[in-house]
C-alpha positions as a Markdown table, in Angstrom:
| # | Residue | x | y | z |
|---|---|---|---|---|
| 1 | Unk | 157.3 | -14.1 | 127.8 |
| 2 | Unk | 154.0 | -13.2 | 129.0 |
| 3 | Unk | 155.6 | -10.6 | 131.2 |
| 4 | Unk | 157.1 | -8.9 | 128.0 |
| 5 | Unk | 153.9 | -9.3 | 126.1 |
| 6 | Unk | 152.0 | -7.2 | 129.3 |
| 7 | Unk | 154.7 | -4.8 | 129.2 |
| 8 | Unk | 154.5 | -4.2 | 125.4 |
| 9 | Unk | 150.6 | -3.6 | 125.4 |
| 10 | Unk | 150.8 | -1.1 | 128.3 |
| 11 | Unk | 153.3 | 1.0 | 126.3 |
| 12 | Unk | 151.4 | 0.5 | 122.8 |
| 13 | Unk | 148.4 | 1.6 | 124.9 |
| 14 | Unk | 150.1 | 4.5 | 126.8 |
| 15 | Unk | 151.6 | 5.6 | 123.6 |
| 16 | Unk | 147.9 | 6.1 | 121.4 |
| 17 | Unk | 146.8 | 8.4 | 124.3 |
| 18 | Unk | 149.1 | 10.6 | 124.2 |
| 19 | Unk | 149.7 | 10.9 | 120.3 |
| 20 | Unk | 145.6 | 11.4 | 120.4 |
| 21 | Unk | 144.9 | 13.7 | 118.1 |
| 22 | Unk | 143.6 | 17.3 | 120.1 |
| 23 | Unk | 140.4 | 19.1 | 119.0 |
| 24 | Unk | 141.8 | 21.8 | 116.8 |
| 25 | Unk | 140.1 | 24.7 | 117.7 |
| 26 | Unk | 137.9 | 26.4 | 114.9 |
| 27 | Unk | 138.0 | 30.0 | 114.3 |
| 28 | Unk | 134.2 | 31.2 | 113.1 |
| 29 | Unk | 134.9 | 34.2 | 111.7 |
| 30 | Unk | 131.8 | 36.4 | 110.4 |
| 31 | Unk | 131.8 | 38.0 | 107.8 |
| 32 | Unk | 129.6 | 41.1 | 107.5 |
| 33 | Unk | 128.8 | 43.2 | 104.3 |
| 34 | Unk | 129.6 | 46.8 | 105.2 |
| 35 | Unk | 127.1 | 48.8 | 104.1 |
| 36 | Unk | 128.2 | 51.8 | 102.5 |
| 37 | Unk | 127.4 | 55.3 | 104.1 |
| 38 | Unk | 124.9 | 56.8 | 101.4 |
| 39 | Unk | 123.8 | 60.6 | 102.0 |
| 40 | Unk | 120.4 | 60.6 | 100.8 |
| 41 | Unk | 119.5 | 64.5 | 100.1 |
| 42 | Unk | 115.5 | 65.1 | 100.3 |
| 43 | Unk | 113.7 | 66.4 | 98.0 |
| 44 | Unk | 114.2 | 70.4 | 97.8 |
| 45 | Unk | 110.6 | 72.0 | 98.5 |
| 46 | Unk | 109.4 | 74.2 | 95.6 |
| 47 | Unk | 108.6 | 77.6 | 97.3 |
| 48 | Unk | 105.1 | 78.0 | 97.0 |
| 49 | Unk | 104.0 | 80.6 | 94.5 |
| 50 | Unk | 103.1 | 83.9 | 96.0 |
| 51 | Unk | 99.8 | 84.2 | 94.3 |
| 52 | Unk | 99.2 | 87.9 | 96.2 |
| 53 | Unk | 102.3 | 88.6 | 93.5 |
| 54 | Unk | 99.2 | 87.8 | 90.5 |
| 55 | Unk | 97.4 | 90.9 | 91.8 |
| 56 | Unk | 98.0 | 94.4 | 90.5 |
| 57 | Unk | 95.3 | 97.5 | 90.6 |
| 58 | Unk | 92.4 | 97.3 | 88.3 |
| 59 | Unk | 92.8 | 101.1 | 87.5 |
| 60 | Unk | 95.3 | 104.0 | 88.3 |
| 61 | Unk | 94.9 | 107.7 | 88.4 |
| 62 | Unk | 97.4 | 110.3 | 88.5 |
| 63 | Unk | 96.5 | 113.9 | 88.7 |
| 64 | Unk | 99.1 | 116.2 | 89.6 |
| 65 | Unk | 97.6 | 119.4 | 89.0 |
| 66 | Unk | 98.3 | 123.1 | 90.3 |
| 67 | Unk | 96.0 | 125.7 | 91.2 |
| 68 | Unk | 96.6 | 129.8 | 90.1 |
| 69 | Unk | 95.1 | 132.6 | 92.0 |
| 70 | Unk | 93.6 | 130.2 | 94.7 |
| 71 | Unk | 93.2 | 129.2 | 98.3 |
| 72 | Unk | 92.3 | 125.8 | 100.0 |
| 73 | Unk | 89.4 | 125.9 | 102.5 |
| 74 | Unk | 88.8 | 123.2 | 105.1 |
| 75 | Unk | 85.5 | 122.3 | 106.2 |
| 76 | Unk | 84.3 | 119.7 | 108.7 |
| 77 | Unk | 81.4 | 117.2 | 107.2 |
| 78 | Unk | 78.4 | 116.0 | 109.2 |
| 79 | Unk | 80.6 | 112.9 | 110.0 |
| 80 | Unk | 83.6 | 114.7 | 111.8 |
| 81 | Unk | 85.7 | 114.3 | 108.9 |
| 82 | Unk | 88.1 | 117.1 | 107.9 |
| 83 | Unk | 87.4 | 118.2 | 103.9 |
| 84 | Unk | 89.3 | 120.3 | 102.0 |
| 85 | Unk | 88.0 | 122.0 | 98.9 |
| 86 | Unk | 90.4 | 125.0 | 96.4 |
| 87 | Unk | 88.6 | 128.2 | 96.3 |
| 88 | Unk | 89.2 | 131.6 | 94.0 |
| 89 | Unk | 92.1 | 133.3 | 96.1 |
| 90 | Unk | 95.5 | 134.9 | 95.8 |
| 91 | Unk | 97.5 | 132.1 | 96.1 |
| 92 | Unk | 99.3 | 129.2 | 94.3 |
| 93 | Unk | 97.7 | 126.0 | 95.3 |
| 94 | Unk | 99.5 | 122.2 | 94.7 |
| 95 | Unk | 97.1 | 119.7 | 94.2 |
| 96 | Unk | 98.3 | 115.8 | 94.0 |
| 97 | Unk | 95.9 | 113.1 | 93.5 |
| 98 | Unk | 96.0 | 109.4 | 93.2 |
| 99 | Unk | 93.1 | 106.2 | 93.0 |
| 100 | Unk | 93.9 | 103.2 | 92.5 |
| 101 | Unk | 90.8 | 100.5 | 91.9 |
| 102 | Unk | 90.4 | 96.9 | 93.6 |
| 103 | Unk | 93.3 | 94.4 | 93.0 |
| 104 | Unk | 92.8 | 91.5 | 90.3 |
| 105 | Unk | 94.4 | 88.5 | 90.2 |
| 106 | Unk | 95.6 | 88.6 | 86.3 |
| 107 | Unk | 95.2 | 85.2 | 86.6 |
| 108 | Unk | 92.2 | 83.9 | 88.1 |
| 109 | Unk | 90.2 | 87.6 | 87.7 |
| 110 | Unk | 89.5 | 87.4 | 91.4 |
| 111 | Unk | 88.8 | 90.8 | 92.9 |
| 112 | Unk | 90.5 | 91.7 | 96.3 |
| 113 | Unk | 87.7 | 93.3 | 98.2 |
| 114 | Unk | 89.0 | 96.3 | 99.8 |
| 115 | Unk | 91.8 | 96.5 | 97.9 |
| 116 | Unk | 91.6 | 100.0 | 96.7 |
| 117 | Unk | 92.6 | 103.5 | 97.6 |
| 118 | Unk | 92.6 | 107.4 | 97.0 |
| 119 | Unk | 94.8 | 109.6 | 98.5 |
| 120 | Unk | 95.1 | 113.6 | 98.2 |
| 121 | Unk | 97.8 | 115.9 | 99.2 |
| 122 | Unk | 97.8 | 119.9 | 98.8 |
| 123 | Unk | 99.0 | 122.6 | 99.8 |
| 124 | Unk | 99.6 | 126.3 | 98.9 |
| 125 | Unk | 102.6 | 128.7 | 98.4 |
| 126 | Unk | 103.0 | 132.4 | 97.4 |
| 127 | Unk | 101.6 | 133.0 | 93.8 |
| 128 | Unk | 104.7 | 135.3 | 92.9 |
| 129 | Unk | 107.0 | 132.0 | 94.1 |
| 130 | Unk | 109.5 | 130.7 | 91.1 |
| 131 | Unk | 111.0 | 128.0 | 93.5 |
| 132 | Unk | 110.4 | 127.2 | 97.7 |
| 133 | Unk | 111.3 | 124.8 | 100.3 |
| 134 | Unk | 108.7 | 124.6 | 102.9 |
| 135 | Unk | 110.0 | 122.8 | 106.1 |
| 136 | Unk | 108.2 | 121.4 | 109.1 |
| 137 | Unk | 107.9 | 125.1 | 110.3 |
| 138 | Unk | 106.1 | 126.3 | 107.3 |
| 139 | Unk | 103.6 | 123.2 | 107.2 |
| 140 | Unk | 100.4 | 125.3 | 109.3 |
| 141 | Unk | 100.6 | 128.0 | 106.9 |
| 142 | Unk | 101.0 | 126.0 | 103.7 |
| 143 | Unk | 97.6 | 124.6 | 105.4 |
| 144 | Unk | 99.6 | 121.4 | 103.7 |
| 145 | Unk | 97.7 | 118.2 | 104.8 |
| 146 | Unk | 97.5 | 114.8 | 103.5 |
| 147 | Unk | 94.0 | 112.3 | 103.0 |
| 148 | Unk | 93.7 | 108.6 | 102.7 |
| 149 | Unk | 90.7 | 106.9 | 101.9 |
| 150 | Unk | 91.0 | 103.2 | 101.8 |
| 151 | Unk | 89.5 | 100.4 | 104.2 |
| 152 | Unk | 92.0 | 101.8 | 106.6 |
| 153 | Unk | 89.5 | 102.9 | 109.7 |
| 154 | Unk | 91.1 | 106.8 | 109.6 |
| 155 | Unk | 89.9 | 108.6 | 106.6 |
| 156 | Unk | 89.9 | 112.5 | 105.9 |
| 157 | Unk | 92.4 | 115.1 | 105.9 |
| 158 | Unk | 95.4 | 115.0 | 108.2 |
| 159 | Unk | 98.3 | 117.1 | 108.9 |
| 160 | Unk | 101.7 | 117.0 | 107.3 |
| 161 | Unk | 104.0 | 117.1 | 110.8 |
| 162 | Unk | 107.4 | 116.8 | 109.2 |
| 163 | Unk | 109.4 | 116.4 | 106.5 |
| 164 | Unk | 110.5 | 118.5 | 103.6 |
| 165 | Unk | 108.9 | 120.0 | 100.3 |
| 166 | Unk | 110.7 | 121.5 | 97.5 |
| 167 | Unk | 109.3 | 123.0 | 94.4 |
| 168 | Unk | 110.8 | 124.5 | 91.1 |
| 169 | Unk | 109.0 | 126.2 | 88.1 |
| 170 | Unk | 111.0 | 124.6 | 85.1 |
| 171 | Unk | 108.7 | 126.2 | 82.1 |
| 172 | Unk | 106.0 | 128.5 | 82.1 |
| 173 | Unk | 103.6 | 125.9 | 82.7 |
| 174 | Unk | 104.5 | 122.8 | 85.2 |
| 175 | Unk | 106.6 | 122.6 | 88.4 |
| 176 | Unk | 108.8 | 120.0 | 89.7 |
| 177 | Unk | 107.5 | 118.8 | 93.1 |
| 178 | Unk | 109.3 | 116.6 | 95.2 |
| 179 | Unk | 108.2 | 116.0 | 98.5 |
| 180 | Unk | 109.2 | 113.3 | 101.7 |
| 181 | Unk | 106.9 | 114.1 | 104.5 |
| 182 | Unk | 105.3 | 112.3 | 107.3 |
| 183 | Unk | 101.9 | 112.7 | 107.7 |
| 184 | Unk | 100.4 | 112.1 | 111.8 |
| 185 | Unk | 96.6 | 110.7 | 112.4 |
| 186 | Unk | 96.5 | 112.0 | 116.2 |
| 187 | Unk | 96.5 | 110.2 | 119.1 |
| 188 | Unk | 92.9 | 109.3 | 120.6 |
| 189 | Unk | 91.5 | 106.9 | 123.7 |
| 190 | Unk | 92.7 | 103.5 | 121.2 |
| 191 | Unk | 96.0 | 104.8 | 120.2 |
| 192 | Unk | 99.3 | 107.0 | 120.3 |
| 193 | Unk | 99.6 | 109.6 | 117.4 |
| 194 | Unk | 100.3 | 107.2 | 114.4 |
| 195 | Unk | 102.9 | 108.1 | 111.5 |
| 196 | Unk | 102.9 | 107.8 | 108.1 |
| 197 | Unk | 105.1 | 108.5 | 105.4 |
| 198 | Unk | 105.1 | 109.3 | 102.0 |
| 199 | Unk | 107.6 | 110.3 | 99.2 |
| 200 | Unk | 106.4 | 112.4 | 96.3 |
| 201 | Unk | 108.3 | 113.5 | 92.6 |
| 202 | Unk | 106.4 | 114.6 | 90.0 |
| 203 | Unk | 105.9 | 117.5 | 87.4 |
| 204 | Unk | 102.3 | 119.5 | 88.0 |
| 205 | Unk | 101.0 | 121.0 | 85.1 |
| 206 | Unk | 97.5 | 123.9 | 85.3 |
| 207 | Unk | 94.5 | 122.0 | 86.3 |
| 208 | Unk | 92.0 | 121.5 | 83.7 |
| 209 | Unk | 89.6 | 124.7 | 82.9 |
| 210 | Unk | 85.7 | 123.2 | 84.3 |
């Protein structure tokens, strides 16, 4: 009996370690909150306001004039600087003029030193002439030249080097002019020759009686 009893604890014994119940194993699963993708777009930048666009010319003259029964007559000043002045002669002389006076800002009312300019541009033609084209070829004897006075350093008269002028008499008292030329300040010990250019229409009526 006692050998029975022995024999039915070892198997009740044998029987809870095996029906023991195994560690289940957890799955930890982590959850993370996606973040969505969000384009963020800076802030455009504002162009900055040209304020050189606030500035226009103080004052503006336009003379384009012509000349009967005359001649033009370079002279060299104390200075070095090539003049040019319209004498009595036999020929028909084209005289342009333009000034312009310091910038202003419309604005503020600030005045850009240095900001203003006068150029000049003549030459001459046969009085008995209805219509010409003068061509680089006919420049020297047109004695057509070109001045700019400005706070550029090279003032004075300079020489028209190429380029064409055309001219019309369209009533018996004013011309059409148009002229696209480029005008040369020579070459010294600082500098190659140095070209300019400049474009011209307009309608020249007699110059004003003195």
């Amino acid at each position: 009996m006692k050998n029975a009893t022995f024999l039915f604890l070892f198997i009740w014994l044998f029987w809870s370690c095996s029906i023991s119940d195994a560690d289940e194993e957890t799955s930890i699963i982590e959850v993370v909150e996606e973040t969505p993708n969000v384009e963020v777009t800076p802030e455009e930048e504002t162009e900055e306001e040209d304020r050189w666009a606030n500035f226009v010319h103080s004052s503006m003259t336009i003379q384009p004039y012509y000349y009967p029964t005359s001649e033009i007559e370079y002279v060299t000043d104390t200075n070095g600087t090539l003049e040019g002045n319209i004498v009595e002669g036999n020929r028909l002389v084209f005289y342009y003029y333009e000034a312009a006076g310091e910038k202003v800002d419309t604005i503020t009312g600030e005045r850009l030193a240095d900001s203003g300019y006068l150029i000049e541009f003549l030459f001459a033609i046969d009085s008995d002439k209805t219509e010409f084209k003068l061509e680089k070829e006919n420049f020297s004897a047109a004695f057509a030249k070109y001045k700019l006075k400005s706070n550029y350093p090279a003032q004075g008269y300079y020489n028209v080097t190429d380029g064409i002028i055309e001219g019309e008499k369209i009533s018996d008292t004013e011309w059409k002019i148009t002229a696209n030329i480029i005008w040369t300040i020579p070459a010294d010990e600082d500098h190659e020759d140095i070209l300019h250019d400049f474009e011209l229409s307009s309608n020249f009526i007699p110059a004003p009686q003195e």
